[in-house]
Coordinates of C-alpha atoms and ligand atoms in Angstrom, one line a residue:
X1 CA -6.5 3.7 27.6
X2 CA -6.6 4.5 23.9
X3 CA -9.7 3.5 22.1
X4 CA -9.6 0.6 19.6
X5 CA -11.1 1.5 16.2
X6 CA -13.4 -1.4 15.1
X7 CA -14.4 -2.0 11.5
X8 CA -15.6 -5.0 9.5
X9 CA -12.8 -4.4 7.0
X10 CA -9.6 -2.5 7.3
X11 CA -7.9 -1.6 4.0
X12 CA -4.3 -0.5 3.9
X13 CA -3.7 1.7 0.9
X14 CA -5.8 3.9 -1.4
X15 CA -4.6 3.0 -4.8
X16 CA -6.6 1.1 -7.4
X17 CA -6.5 -2.2 -5.3
X18 CA -7.6 -0.7 -2.0
X19 CA -10.3 1.6 -3.4
X20 CA -11.8 -1.1 -5.7
X21 CA -12.1 -3.5 -2.8
X22 CA -13.5 -0.8 -0.4
X23 CA -16.2 0.1 -3.0
X24 CA -17.2 -3.5 -3.4
X25 CA -17.6 -4.3 0.3
X26 CA -18.9 -0.9 1.6
X27 CA -22.6 -1.4 0.8
X28 CA -23.4 -3.5 4.0
X29 CA -20.3 -3.2 6.1
X30 CA -18.0 -0.7 7.8
X31 CA -14.7 0.0 6.1
X32 CA -11.6 2.0 7.2
X33 CA -9.2 2.9 4.4
X34 CA -5.8 3.8 6.0
X35 CA -3.3 5.6 3.8
X36 CA 0.1 7.0 4.4
X37 CA -0.2 10.4 2.7
X38 CA -3.1 12.2 1.0
X39 CA -5.7 9.8 -0.4
X40 CA -4.7 10.2 -4.1
X41 CA -1.0 9.7 -3.5
X42 CA -0.2 6.2 -4.9
X43 CA 1.6 4.5 -7.8
X44 CA -1.9 4.3 -9.4
X45 CA -2.1 8.0 -9.6
X46 CA 1.0 8.2 -11.8
X47 CA 0.1 5.4 -14.2
X48 CA 0.4 6.6 -17.8
X49 CA 0.1 3.8 -20.4
X50 CA -3.2 2.3 -19.3
X51 CA -5.0 -1.0 -18.7
X52 CA -4.5 -4.0 -20.9
X53 CA -7.7 -5.8 -21.8
X54 CA -9.3 -7.6 -24.8
X55 CA -11.9 -5.2 -26.1
X56 CA -11.4 -5.1 -29.9
X57 CA -12.6 -7.5 -32.6
X58 CA -9.1 -8.0 -33.8
X59 CA -7.9 -9.3 -30.4
X60 CA -8.5 -12.5 -28.5
X61 CA -8.1 -13.8 -25.0
X62 CA -5.7 -16.4 -26.3
X63 CA -3.5 -13.7 -27.7
X64 CA -3.4 -11.7 -24.5
X65 CA -2.7 -14.9 -22.5
X66 CA 0.0 -15.8 -24.9
X67 CA 1.7 -12.4 -24.7
X68 CA 1.5 -12.5 -20.9
X69 CA 3.1 -16.0 -20.8
X70 CA 5.8 -15.0 -23.2
X71 CA 6.8 -12.0 -21.2
X72 CA 6.7 -13.9 -17.9
X73 CA 9.5 -16.2 -19.1
X74 CA 8.0 -19.5 -18.0
X75 CA 7.0 -18.5 -14.5
X76 CA 3.4 -17.3 -15.0
X77 CA 0.7 -19.5 -13.6
X78 CA -1.3 -20.1 -16.8
X79 CA -4.7 -20.7 -15.1
X80 CA -4.3 -17.4 -13.1
X81 CA -3.4 -15.6 -16.3
X82 CA -6.4 -16.9 -18.2
X83 CA -8.8 -16.2 -15.4
X84 CA -7.6 -12.6 -15.0
X85 CA -7.4 -11.9 -18.8
X86 CA -11.0 -13.3 -19.3
X87 CA -12.5 -11.3 -16.4
X88 CA -10.8 -8.0 -17.4
X89 CA -13.4 -6.7 -19.8
X90 CA -16.3 -7.1 -17.2
X91 CA -14.3 -5.2 -14.5
X92 CA -13.4 -2.4 -16.9
X93 CA -17.1 -2.1 -17.9
X94 CA -17.8 -1.5 -14.2
X95 CA -15.1 1.1 -14.0
X96 CA -16.6 3.0 -16.9
X97 CA -20.0 2.8 -15.3
X98 CA -18.5 4.4 -12.2
X99 CA -17.4 7.4 -14.3
X100 CA -14.0 6.5 -15.7
X101 CA -13.6 7.7 -19.3
X102 CA -11.1 6.2 -21.6
X103 CA -9.8 8.0 -24.7
X104 CA -11.7 7.4 -27.9
X105 CA -11.1 7.9 -31.6
X106 CA -13.4 8.5 -34.5
X107 CA -14.4 5.5 -36.6
X108 CA -16.5 6.0 -39.7
X109 CA -18.7 8.7 -38.2
X110 CA -18.9 7.0 -34.7
X111 CA -16.4 6.6 -31.9
X112 CA -14.5 3.6 -30.6
X113 CA -11.9 3.1 -27.8
X114 CA -8.5 4.4 -28.8
X115 CA -6.3 1.4 -28.0
X116 CA -2.6 1.9 -27.3
X117 CA 0.3 -0.6 -27.8
X118 CA 3.1 -1.4 -25.4
X119 CA 6.1 -3.7 -25.2
X120 CA 5.4 -7.4 -25.7
X121 CA 1.8 -6.9 -26.8
X122 CA 1.0 -8.4 -30.2
X123 CA -2.2 -6.3 -30.6
X124 CA -3.4 -2.8 -29.7
X125 CA -5.2 -3.5 -26.4
X126 CA -4.3 -0.8 -23.9
X127 CA -7.2 1.4 -22.8
X128 CA -5.9 4.8 -21.7
X129 CA -6.9 8.3 -20.8
X130 CA -4.3 10.1 -22.9
X131 CA -1.2 9.7 -20.7
X132 CA -2.8 10.3 -17.3
X133 CA -4.8 7.1 -17.0
X134 CA -3.9 6.5 -13.4
X135 CA -4.9 10.0 -12.3
X136 CA -8.3 9.6 -14.0
X137 CA -8.9 6.1 -12.4
X138 CA -7.9 7.4 -9.0
X139 CA -10.3 10.3 -9.3
X140 CA -13.2 8.1 -10.5
X141 CA -12.7 5.7 -7.6
X142 CA -12.3 8.3 -4.9
X143 CA -15.3 10.2 -6.2
X144 CA -17.4 7.1 -6.1
X145 CA -16.1 6.2 -2.6
X146 CA -16.9 9.7 -1.2
X147 CA -20.6 8.8 -1.6
X148 CA -20.4 5.9 0.8
X149 CA -21.3 6.7 4.4
X150 CA -19.8 3.3 5.6
X151 CA -16.3 4.2 4.5
X152 CA -13.9 6.3 6.6
X153 CA -10.6 7.4 5.1
X154 CA -7.6 8.0 7.4
X155 CA -5.0 10.1 5.6
X156 CA -1.4 10.5 6.9
X157 CA -1.7 7.3 8.8
X158 CA 1.1 4.7 8.4
X159 CA 0.5 1.1 9.2
X160 CA 3.3 -0.3 11.4
X161 CA 2.6 -3.9 12.0
X162 CA -0.3 -6.4 11.6
X163 CA -1.8 -7.9 14.7
X164 CA -2.3 -11.6 14.7
X165 CA -3.7 -14.0 17.3
X166 CA -0.3 -15.7 17.5
X167 CA 1.4 -12.4 18.4
X168 CA -1.2 -11.9 21.1
X169 CA -0.3 -15.2 22.6
X170 CA -3.0 -17.5 21.3
X171 CA -1.7 -20.9 20.2
X172 CA -4.6 -21.9 18.0
X173 CA -6.5 -20.5 15.0
X174 CA -3.9 -18.0 14.0
X175 CA -5.5 -15.1 12.2
X176 CA -4.9 -11.4 11.3
X177 CA -7.2 -9.4 13.6
X178 CA -6.0 -5.8 13.1
X179 CA -3.2 -3.4 12.7
X180 CA -1.2 -0.8 14.7
X181 CA -1.1 2.5 12.8
X182 CA 0.9 5.7 13.4
X183 CA -1.0 8.9 13.0
X184 CA 1.8 10.8 11.3
X185 CA 0.4 14.2 12.3
X186 CA 0.1 13.6 16.1
X187 CA 2.8 10.9 16.5
X188 CA 0.2 8.6 18.4
X189 CA -0.1 4.9 17.6
X190 CA -3.7 3.8 17.1
X191 CA -5.1 0.3 17.2
X192 CA -7.5 -0.9 14.5
X193 CA -9.4 -4.2 14.9
X194 CA -11.2 -5.9 12.0
X195 CA -12.7 -9.2 10.7
X196 CA -10.6 -9.0 7.5
X197 CA -7.6 -6.9 6.6
X198 CA -6.7 -6.0 3.0
X199 CA -3.1 -5.2 2.2
X200 CA -3.1 -2.9 -0.8
X201 CA 0.1 -1.0 -0.1
X202 CA 1.7 -1.2 -3.5
X203 CA 5.3 -1.9 -4.4
X204 CA 8.8 -1.0 -3.3
X205 CA 10.5 1.1 -6.0
X206 CA 12.0 3.3 -3.2
X207 CA 14.4 0.5 -2.3
X208 CA 16.4 1.7 -5.4
X209 CA 18.2 4.9 -5.8
X210 CA 16.5 5.6 -9.2
X211 CA 12.8 4.8 -9.6
X212 CA 9.7 5.9 -11.3
X213 CA 7.7 5.3 -8.1
X214 CA 6.5 8.1 -5.7
X215 CA 7.8 8.2 -2.1
X216 CA 5.0 6.0 -0.7
X217 CA 6.5 2.9 -2.4
X218 CA 8.6 1.5 0.4
X219 CA 7.5 -2.1 0.4
X220 CA 5.6 -1.7 3.7
X221 CA 3.0 -4.4 2.9
X222 CA 5.5 -7.1 2.0
X223 CA 7.5 -6.3 5.2
X224 CA 4.4 -6.3 7.5
X225 CA 3.1 -9.6 6.0
X226 CA 6.4 -11.3 6.3
X227 CA 6.8 -10.3 9.9
X228 CA 3.3 -11.6 10.5
X229 CA 4.2 -15.0 9.1
X230 CA 2.9 -14.9 5.5
X231 CA 5.2 -16.4 2.9
X232 CA 6.4 -14.2 0.0
X233 CA 7.7 -15.1 -3.5
X234 CA 9.7 -13.9 -6.5
X235 CA 11.1 -10.7 -5.0
X236 CA 14.2 -11.0 -7.3
X237 CA 12.0 -10.0 -10.2
X238 CA 12.1 -6.2 -10.0
X239 CA 11.1 -4.6 -13.2
X240 CA 13.2 -1.7 -14.5
X241 CA 11.3 0.6 -16.8
X242 CA 13.5 1.3 -19.8
X243 CA 12.5 5.0 -20.2
X244 CA 12.6 7.3 -17.3
X245 CA 13.2 11.0 -18.2
X246 CA 16.9 11.8 -17.7
X247 CA 17.0 15.4 -16.5
X248 CA 18.0 17.0 -13.2
X249 CA 14.6 18.7 -12.8
X250 CA 12.6 15.6 -13.5
X251 CA 13.1 13.1 -10.7
X252 CA 11.1 9.9 -11.3
X253 CA 9.2 11.1 -14.3
X254 CA 8.2 8.3 -16.6
X255 CA 8.1 8.5 -20.4
X256 CA 5.4 5.9 -21.2
X257 CA 6.1 2.8 -23.2
X258 CA 3.1 4.0 -25.2
X259 CA 5.4 6.5 -26.8
X260 CA 7.3 3.5 -28.3
X261 CA 3.9 2.0 -29.1
X262 CA 3.3 5.1 -31.4
X263 CA 6.6 4.4 -33.2
X264 CA 9.2 5.9 -30.8
X265 CA 12.7 4.5 -31.5
X266 CA 15.5 4.1 -29.0
X267 CA 18.8 5.5 -30.3
X268 CA 22.2 5.9 -28.8
X269 CA 24.1 9.2 -28.7
X270 CA 25.3 8.6 -32.2
X271 CA 21.7 8.3 -33.4
X272 CA 21.9 4.5 -34.0
X273 CA 18.7 2.5 -33.4
X274 CA 20.5 0.0 -31.1
X275 CA 17.5 -2.3 -30.5
X276 CA 17.4 -3.4 -34.1
X277 CA 19.9 -6.2 -33.7
X278 CA 18.6 -7.2 -30.2
X279 CA 15.0 -8.4 -30.7
X280 CA 12.5 -8.8 -33.5
X281 CA 10.2 -6.3 -31.8
X282 CA 13.1 -3.8 -31.7
X283 CA 12.2 -0.8 -29.4
X284 CA 8.9 -2.6 -28.4
X285 CA 10.5 -5.8 -27.1
X286 CA 9.5 -6.9 -23.6
X287 CA 10.8 -4.6 -20.9
X288 CA 13.5 -6.9 -19.4
X289 CA 15.2 -7.1 -22.8
X290 CA 15.0 -3.4 -23.5
X291 CA 16.2 -2.3 -20.1
X292 CA 19.2 -4.7 -20.3
X293 CA 20.0 -3.5 -23.8
X294 CA 20.0 0.1 -22.6
X295 CA 22.2 -0.8 -19.6
X296 CA 24.6 -2.5 -21.9
X297 CA 24.6 0.5 -24.4
X298 CA 25.3 2.9 -21.5
X299 CA 28.1 0.8 -20.1
X300 CA 29.6 0.2 -23.6
X301 CA 29.6 3.9 -24.7
X302 CA 30.1 5.5 -21.3
X303 CA 27.1 7.8 -22.0
X304 CA 24.8 8.9 -19.3
X305 CA 21.6 8.0 -21.1
X306 CA 20.1 6.9 -24.4
X307 CA 17.4 8.7 -26.5
X308 CA 13.8 8.1 -27.4
X309 CA 13.0 9.6 -30.8
X310 CA 9.4 10.2 -31.7
X311 CA 10.1 13.2 -33.9
X312 CA 8.4 11.5 -36.9
X313 CA 5.0 12.2 -35.3
X314 CA 3.4 15.6 -35.7
X315 CA 3.4 18.2 -32.9
X316 CA -0.4 18.1 -32.9
X317 CA -0.5 14.3 -32.5
X318 CA 2.0 14.5 -29.6
X319 CA 0.2 17.3 -27.8
X320 CA -3.1 15.4 -28.0
X321 CA -1.9 11.9 -27.3
X322 CA 0.8 12.7 -24.6
X323 CA -0.2 16.0 -23.1
X324 CA 1.5 15.4 -19.7
X325 CA 4.7 14.0 -21.2
X326 CA 4.9 16.8 -23.8
X327 CA 4.4 19.5 -21.1
X328 CA 7.0 17.9 -18.7
X329 CA 9.6 17.7 -21.5
X330 CA 9.0 21.3 -22.5
X331 CA 9.4 22.3 -18.9
X332 CA 12.8 20.7 -19.0
X333 CA 13.7 22.4 -22.2
X334 CA 13.1 19.4 -24.5
X335 CA 10.8 19.8 -27.4
X336 CA 9.8 16.1 -28.2
X337 CA 8.4 17.1 -31.5
X338 CA 11.8 18.0 -32.8
X339 CA 14.3 16.5 -30.3
X340 CA 14.9 13.0 -29.0
X341 CA 14.1 12.6 -25.3
X342 CA 17.0 11.6 -23.0
X343 CA 16.0 8.5 -21.0
X344 CA 17.5 5.9 -18.5
X345 CA 16.0 2.8 -16.9
X346 CA 14.7 3.0 -13.4
X347 CA 13.2 0.6 -10.9
X348 CA 9.5 0.5 -11.6
X349 CA 7.5 -2.6 -10.5
X350 CA 7.7 -5.4 -8.0
X351 CA 6.6 -8.6 -9.8
X352 CA 6.8 -10.8 -6.6
X353 CA 5.2 -10.2 -3.3
X354 CA 2.9 -11.8 -0.7
X355 CA 1.8 -15.2 -2.0
X356 CA -1.9 -15.2 -2.7
X357 CA -4.5 -17.3 -4.4
X358 CA -6.2 -15.7 -7.4
X359 CA -8.7 -14.1 -5.0
X360 CA -6.1 -12.3 -3.0
X361 CA -6.3 -14.7 0.0
X362 CA -3.0 -15.4 1.8
X363 CA -1.8 -18.2 3.9
X364 CA -2.7 -16.2 7.0
X365 CA -6.5 -16.3 7.6
X366 CA -8.0 -12.8 7.7
X367 CA -5.2 -11.3 5.6
X368 CA -5.7 -10.5 1.9
X369 CA -3.2 -9.0 -0.4
X370 CA -4.1 -7.3 -3.7
X371 CA -2.4 -5.2 -6.3
X372 CA 1.4 -4.7 -6.5
X373 CA 1.9 -6.1 -3.0
X374 CA 0.6 -9.5 -3.9
X375 CA 1.9 -12.3 -6.0
X376 CA -0.9 -14.2 -7.7
X377 CA 1.3 -15.8 -10.4
X378 CA 0.1 -13.5 -13.2
X379 CA 3.4 -11.8 -13.9
X380 CA 5.9 -14.6 -13.6
X381 CA 9.5 -13.4 -14.1
X382 CA 8.5 -10.2 -16.0
X383 CA 5.2 -8.4 -16.0
X384 CA 3.6 -7.6 -19.3
X385 CA 3.1 -3.9 -19.6
X386 CA -0.3 -2.6 -18.3
X387 CA -1.3 -5.9 -16.8
X388 CA -0.8 -4.4 -13.3
X389 CA -3.9 -2.2 -13.2
X390 CA -5.8 -5.1 -14.7
X391 CA -4.7 -7.5 -12.0
X392 CA -5.6 -5.1 -9.2
X393 CA -9.1 -4.5 -10.6
X394 CA -9.9 -8.1 -11.1
X395 CA -8.4 -9.5 -7.9
X396 CA -9.8 -6.7 -5.7
X397 CA -13.3 -7.6 -7.0
X398 CA -12.7 -11.3 -6.3
X399 CA -11.4 -10.6 -2.8
X400 CA -14.5 -8.5 -2.0
X401 CA -16.8 -11.3 -3.2
X402 CA -14.8 -13.8 -1.1
X403 CA -14.8 -11.8 2.2
X404 CA -18.6 -11.2 1.8
X405 CA -19.1 -14.9 2.0
X406 CA -17.1 -15.1 5.3
X407 CA -19.4 -12.9 7.3
X408 CA -19.6 -15.0 10.5
X409 CA -15.9 -14.4 11.5
X410 CA -15.9 -13.0 15.0
X411 CA -13.9 -9.9 15.8
X412 CA -11.4 -10.0 18.7
X413 CA -12.6 -8.2 21.9
X414 CA -9.3 -7.5 23.7
X415 CA -6.5 -6.2 21.7
X416 CA -3.8 -4.5 23.8
X417 CA -2.8 -1.0 22.8
X418 CA 0.7 -0.3 21.4
X419 CA 3.4 -0.3 24.0
X420 CA 6.0 2.5 23.3
X421 CA 7.9 1.6 26.5
X422 CA 10.8 3.9 27.3
X423 CA 11.3 5.0 23.7
X424 CA 12.9 8.4 23.5
X425 CA 12.7 11.1 20.9
X426 CA 15.1 10.4 18.1
X427 CA 18.4 12.2 18.8
X428 CA 20.1 11.7 15.5
X429 CA 17.9 11.8 12.5
X430 CA 20.9 11.7 10.4
X431 CA 21.2 8.0 11.1
X432 CA 17.8 7.4 9.5
X433 CA 18.6 9.4 6.4
X434 CA 22.1 8.0 6.0
X435 CA 20.9 4.4 6.2
X436 CA 18.0 5.1 3.9
X437 CA 20.4 6.5 1.3
X438 CA 22.9 3.7 1.7
X439 CA 20.3 1.0 1.2
X440 CA 19.1 2.6 -2.0
X441 CA 22.6 3.2 -3.4
X442 CA 23.7 -0.4 -2.6
X443 CA 20.6 -1.9 -4.2
X444 CA 21.2 0.2 -7.3
X445 CA 24.9 -0.7 -7.5
X446 CA 24.8 -4.4 -6.5
X447 CA 21.2 -5.7 -7.1
X448 CA 20.3 -3.8 -10.3
X449 CA 19.6 -4.8 -13.9
X450 CA 22.7 -7.0 -14.2
X451 CA 23.8 -9.0 -11.1
X452 CA 26.7 -11.2 -10.1
X453 CA 27.2 -13.5 -7.2
X454 CA 29.9 -11.3 -5.7
X455 CA 27.7 -8.2 -5.8
X456 CA 24.8 -10.0 -4.3
X457 CA 26.8 -11.4 -1.4
X458 CA 28.3 -8.0 -0.8
X459 CA 24.8 -6.5 -0.7
X460 CA 23.6 -9.3 1.7
X461 CA 26.5 -8.7 4.1
X462 CA 26.0 -5.0 4.3
X463 CA 22.2 -5.4 4.6
X464 CA 22.7 -7.7 7.6
X465 CA 24.6 -5.0 9.5
X466 CA 22.2 -2.3 8.4
X467 CA 19.3 -4.4 9.7
X468 CA 20.9 -4.6 13.1
X469 CA 21.4 -0.9 13.3
X470 CA 17.9 -0.2 12.2
X471 CA 16.5 -2.7 14.7
X472 CA 18.4 -1.0 17.5
X473 CA 17.1 2.4 16.5
X474 CA 13.6 1.1 16.0
X475 CA 13.3 -0.3 19.6
X476 CA 14.9 2.6 21.4
X477 CA 13.4 5.7 19.7
X478 CA 9.9 7.0 19.2
X479 CA 8.3 6.0 15.9
X480 CA 8.1 8.3 12.9
X481 CA 6.9 7.6 9.4
X482 CA 10.5 7.7 8.2
X483 CA 11.6 5.1 10.7
X484 CA 8.7 2.8 9.9
X485 CA 9.7 3.0 6.2
X486 CA 13.4 2.5 6.9
X487 CA 12.6 -0.7 8.9
X488 CA 10.5 -2.0 6.0
X489 CA 13.0 -0.9 3.3
X490 CA 15.9 -2.8 4.9
X491 CA 13.7 -6.0 5.2
X492 CA 12.4 -5.8 1.7
X493 CA 15.9 -5.1 0.3
X494 CA 17.1 -8.3 2.2
X495 CA 14.2 -10.3 0.8
X496 CA 15.0 -9.2 -2.8
X497 CA 18.7 -10.2 -2.3
X498 CA 17.8 -13.5 -0.6
X499 CA 15.5 -14.4 -3.5
X500 CA 18.2 -13.3 -6.1
X501 CA 20.9 -15.4 -4.4
X502 CA 18.8 -18.5 -4.4
X503 CA 18.0 -18.4 -8.1
X504 CA 20.8 -20.1 -10.0
X505 CA 19.9 -19.1 -13.5
X506 CA 19.0 -16.0 -15.5
X507 CA 15.3 -15.7 -16.2
X508 CA 13.1 -12.7 -17.1
X509 CA 14.1 -9.7 -15.0
X510 CA 16.7 -11.6 -13.0
X511 CA 20.0 -11.6 -14.9
X512 CA 23.1 -12.9 -13.2
X513 CA 26.4 -13.0 -15.1
X514 CA 27.5 -16.0 -13.1
X515 CA 24.4 -18.0 -14.3
X516 CA 23.7 -16.3 -17.6
X517 CA 21.5 -19.1 -19.0
X518 CA 17.9 -20.4 -18.3
X519 CA 18.1 -23.5 -16.2
X520 CA 16.5 -26.0 -18.5
X521 CA 17.1 -29.1 -16.4
X522 CA 14.5 -28.2 -13.8
X523 CA 10.9 -27.1 -14.4
X524 CA 10.8 -23.4 -13.6
X525 CA 9.7 -22.7 -10.0
X526 CA 8.9 -19.6 -7.9
X527 CA 11.3 -18.5 -5.3
X528 CA 9.5 -18.9 -2.0
X529 CA 10.6 -17.4 1.3
X530 CA 8.8 -18.5 4.5
X531 CA 9.3 -16.5 7.7
X532 CA 11.3 -18.4 10.3
Ligands
FAD601 P1 -0.7 1.9 -5.1 O1 -1.4 2.5 -6.2 O2 0.8 2.1 -5.1 O3 -1.2 2.3 -3.7 C1 -0.6 2.0 -2.5 C2 -1.3 2.7 -1.4 O4 -0.8 2.2 -0.2 C3 -1.0 4.2 -1.4 O5 -2.2 4.8 -1.0 C4 0.0 4.3 -0.2 O6 0.0 5.6 0.4 C5 -0.5 3.2 0.7 N1 0.5 2.7 1.7 C6 1.7 2.2 1.5 N2 2.3 1.8 2.6 C7 1.4 2.2 3.6 C8 1.4 2.0 5.0 N3 2.4 1.5 5.7 N4 0.3 2.5 5.7 C9 -0.8 3.0 5.1 N5 -0.8 3.2 3.7 C10 0.3 2.7 3.0 N6 0.6 -0.2 -14.4 C11 -0.3 -0.5 -15.4 O7 -0.9 -1.5 -15.5 N7 -0.4 0.4 -16.4 C12 0.3 1.6 -16.5 O8 0.1 2.4 -17.4 C13 1.2 1.9 -15.4 N8 2.0 3.0 -15.4 C14 2.8 3.3 -14.3 C15 3.5 4.5 -14.3 C16 4.2 4.8 -13.2 C17 5.0 6.1 -13.1 C18 4.3 3.9 -12.1 C19 5.1 4.2 -10.9 C20 3.6 2.7 -12.1 C21 2.8 2.4 -13.3 N9 2.2 1.1 -13.3 C22 1.3 0.9 -14.4 C23 2.1 0.2 -12.2 C24 0.8 0.5 -11.4 O9 0.6 1.9 -11.4 C25 0.9 0.0 -10.0 O10 1.4 -1.3 -10.0 C26 -0.5 0.0 -9.4 O11 -1.1 1.2 -9.5 C27 -0.5 -0.5 -8.0 O12 -1.7 -0.3 -7.4 P2 -1.9 -0.6 -5.9 O13 -3.3 -0.3 -5.5 O14 -1.5 -2.0 -5.7 O15 -0.9 0.3 -5.1
SIN602 C1 4.0 2.9 -19.1 O1 3.2 3.7 -19.4 O2 5.1 2.8 -19.8 C2 3.9 2.1 -17.9 C3 3.1 0.9 -18.2 C4 3.2 -0.1 -17.1 O3 4.1 0.0 -16.2 O4 2.5 -1.1 -17.2

């Protein structure tokens, strides 16, 4: 019989949330970090703009709280916002002590942090490492973690499903006690048992045809948690980043909002700055507003893209401040010092997720969810730029402190191994790829930046039959990583649609032409879906 791997803590995901938690619990306990591809591959690794935090004398916690609430369109939980904003600077100090280095600028003979600006922020408050902030954070965390003898990292391992006492037949004290995981190299399913499990699997950008996210972002955490009985919320609020590079050789490459923070102006094909009449902050308005304005401009003019013009800045400034973006544009034949950059909106961030308290605890004991997979109430209906890395840092630290206090939780002795039954080798892989493409296309066409009831119902109906096809395939054929992801994608797509259908208003990132106004007659509320 296959061996059961036993750890105090199992962490699913090796982005900022998972690694921060692992580092904070590893001193006295055994930790397994399970990750789908190589250890650095995560949304974190691609983050450009930086981390929002109050570090300058001109800024205040109140202002950061105010900007977050404004952006969140009435749905942020103010106590959560304040707590995370106020704890940010301490967590960032720890990250710097760990080896992270943020860009600085000269100031009267000395140096100070070079703070960036992004949409919806009333002050310069984004700490960044040029335009590769995420890569530098990921490297700092992985380097620190490599020193811990108590941590084992399992690369190319994809979590399939959480193991709960209820699923094992116990009728009392339901709890998450482990996880089944596919070793993607050998095709074997392994069993991991633990006292606490941290979901840090990131978001679900890959549900959409066009996204800034890398291929790991298939919503696995939300799907696994929902199947295990944990409620989720606010999945209708998918954030579309306004400026993804529009070029055939540049799939998913982001042009950071920080470019607009340094004065970049959005223009249409005729060179007009079309954001001028839309919002007082013009090109630096909150993301939902900018993405919708671009969508409208593209539909109005029939153009394929709009343009981001930063040609007023010097070449030297651009090469120094945005080296990765500058190089990528050049690789695509665009010299951003003298040419506007062609851009389109793309799916970027999942504001909803598994419902958690502000320490990442979920309704299912033993299960914690931190980072993009979780929904603490910080982001409301539209995340303020660069608040995501901040949330992951703060909440991962809190979750680590909380689990350390729950040391007496017993592990479960007998967890049955995975049953693959009479599953056969997949005979028609085309089914998986076809369904995958269909989901992403229909989500883009029917559940995108601007929605209607008709399109949402059409999406719901098609997703119901796709779910049945995928379920059939899942139970009859041997598991592959692609099949695991497809099963999760179809569930997460359905959750997004179900949330969108039940919101009868337009708020933040959810815009429905059949309910174009905010519903003022009811206090704003989260959309909560509880597993049946
Ligand atoms: P991730 O960093 O996405 O990590 C998820 C991990 O889970 C990965 O290791 C993945 O392999 C693993 N995983 C997933 N499913 C499974 C499974 N089934 N089994 C095992 N492992 C699994 N936010 C900001 O605040 N500031 C920015 O400047 C910024 N820029 C961004 C730029 C880009 C291009 C993108 C895509 C996002 C950006 N964001 C930014 C958002 C931010 O990067 C993410 O929200 C954040 O990094 C999420 O961190 P995380 O730890 O929750 O998840
Ligand atoms: C960006 O650099 O534009 C991304 C920032 C974010 O998503 O928070």
